[in-house]
């Protein structure tokens, strides 16, 4: 396996993991914001 291909695979894997984590984080923040908004309004 060429080293470049390996790096690309690793980068893609890392990017997917980071994106998923950010998505979960944003979702959590959004849920909390909605919860507070629902309680306050």
Short mmCIF file of N, CA and C in Angstrom, two decimals:
data_model
loop_
_atom_site.label_atom_id
_atom_site.label_comp_id
_atom_site.label_asym_id
_atom_site.label_seq_id
_atom_site.Cartn_x
_atom_site.Cartn_y
_atom_site.Cartn_z
N UNK A 1 0.84 -1.20 0.00
CA UNK A 1 0.00 0.00 0.00
C UNK A 1 0.88 1.25 0.00
N UNK A 2 0.67 2.14 -0.96
CA UNK A 2 1.46 3.38 -1.01
C UNK A 2 1.22 4.23 0.23
N UNK A 3 2.25 4.92 0.63
CA UNK A 3 2.16 5.73 1.87
C UNK A 3 1.17 6.88 1.71
N UNK A 4 1.07 7.43 0.52
CA UNK A 4 0.15 8.54 0.29
C UNK A 4 -1.30 8.07 0.48
N UNK A 5 -1.59 6.90 -0.07
CA UNK A 5 -2.93 6.35 0.04
C UNK A 5 -3.27 6.11 1.52
N UNK A 6 -2.27 5.63 2.23
CA UNK A 6 -2.43 5.35 3.65
C UNK A 6 -2.75 6.64 4.41
N UNK A 7 -2.03 7.69 4.07
CA UNK A 7 -2.26 8.99 4.71
C UNK A 7 -3.65 9.51 4.40
N UNK A 8 -4.07 9.34 3.17
CA UNK A 8 -5.40 9.80 2.78
C UNK A 8 -6.49 9.03 3.53
N UNK A 9 -6.30 7.73 3.67
CA UNK A 9 -7.26 6.92 4.40
C UNK A 9 -7.33 7.35 5.86
N UNK A 10 -6.17 7.59 6.44
CA UNK A 10 -6.09 8.02 7.83
C UNK A 10 -6.76 9.38 8.01
N UNK A 11 -6.48 10.28 7.08
CA UNK A 11 -7.07 11.62 7.14
C UNK A 11 -8.59 11.55 7.00
N UNK A 12 -9.06 10.71 6.09
CA UNK A 12 -10.50 10.55 5.89
C UNK A 12 -11.16 9.99 7.15
N UNK A 13 -10.52 9.00 7.74
CA UNK A 13 -11.03 8.37 8.96
C UNK A 13 -11.09 9.39 10.10
N UNK A 14 -10.00 10.14 10.27
CA UNK A 14 -9.93 11.14 11.32
C UNK A 14 -10.98 12.22 11.11
N UNK A 15 -11.13 12.66 9.86
CA UNK A 15 -12.09 13.70 9.52
C UNK A 15 -13.51 13.25 9.83
N UNK A 16 -13.81 11.99 9.48
CA UNK A 16 -15.14 11.44 9.77
C UNK A 16 -15.41 11.41 11.26
N UNK A 17 -14.40 10.99 12.02
CA UNK A 17 -14.57 10.91 13.47
C UNK A 17 -14.78 12.29 14.07
N UNK A 18 -13.98 13.26 13.61
CA UNK A 18 -14.11 14.63 14.13
C UNK A 18 -15.47 15.21 13.76
N UNK A 19 -15.89 14.98 12.53
CA UNK A 19 -17.19 15.49 12.08
C UNK A 19 -18.32 14.90 12.91
N UNK A 20 -18.22 13.60 13.16
CA UNK A 20 -19.27 12.93 13.94
C UNK A 20 -19.31 13.51 15.36
N UNK A 21 -18.11 13.71 15.92
CA UNK A 21 -18.03 14.25 17.28
C UNK A 21 -18.60 15.67 17.32
N UNK A 22 -18.25 16.48 16.32
CA UNK A 22 -18.76 17.84 16.26
C UNK A 22 -20.27 17.85 16.09
N UNK A 23 -20.76 16.92 15.26
CA UNK A 23 -22.20 16.83 15.04
C UNK A 23 -22.92 16.48 16.34
N UNK A 24 -22.39 15.52 17.07
CA UNK A 24 -22.99 15.13 18.35
C UNK A 24 -22.94 16.30 19.33
N UNK A 25 -21.80 16.99 19.36
CA UNK A 25 -21.61 18.12 20.26
C UNK A 25 -22.63 19.22 19.95
N UNK A 26 -22.76 19.55 18.66
CA UNK A 26 -23.70 20.58 18.23
C UNK A 26 -25.12 20.15 18.55
N UNK A 27 -25.42 18.88 18.33
CA UNK A 27 -26.76 18.35 18.59
C UNK A 27 -27.08 18.48 20.08
N UNK A 28 -26.09 18.15 20.92
CA UNK A 28 -26.28 18.25 22.37
C UNK A 28 -26.53 19.69 22.79
N UNK A 29 -25.74 20.61 22.26
CA UNK A 29 -25.90 22.03 22.58
C UNK A 29 -27.27 22.52 22.14
N UNK A 30 -27.67 22.10 20.95
CA UNK A 30 -28.94 22.51 20.38
C UNK A 30 -30.09 21.99 21.23
N UNK A 31 -29.99 20.74 21.67
CA UNK A 31 -31.02 20.13 22.50
C UNK A 31 -31.15 20.88 23.82
N UNK A 32 -30.00 21.22 24.42
CA UNK A 32 -30.00 21.96 25.68
C UNK A 32 -30.62 23.34 25.49
N UNK A 33 -30.25 23.99 24.38
CA UNK A 33 -30.79 25.32 24.09
C UNK A 33 -32.31 25.25 23.91
N UNK A 34 -32.78 24.23 23.21
CA UNK A 34 -34.22 24.06 23.01
C UNK A 34 -34.92 23.82 24.33
N UNK A 35 -34.29 23.01 25.18
CA UNK A 35 -34.86 22.70 26.48
C UNK A 35 -35.02 23.97 27.31
N UNK A 36 -33.96 24.79 27.36
CA UNK A 36 -34.01 26.04 28.11
C UNK A 36 -35.02 26.99 27.51
N UNK A 37 -35.06 27.05 26.19
CA UNK A 37 -35.99 27.93 25.50
C UNK A 37 -37.42 27.52 25.83
N UNK A 38 -37.66 26.22 25.85
CA UNK A 38 -38.99 25.71 26.17
C UNK A 38 -39.39 26.06 27.60
N UNK A 39 -38.42 26.01 28.52
CA UNK A 39 -38.71 26.30 29.93
C UNK A 39 -38.93 27.79 30.16
N UNK A 40 -38.16 28.60 29.44
CA UNK A 40 -38.21 30.04 29.67
C UNK A 40 -39.43 30.68 29.02
N UNK A 41 -39.78 30.22 27.83
CA UNK A 41 -40.86 30.87 27.11
C UNK A 41 -42.23 30.38 27.57
#
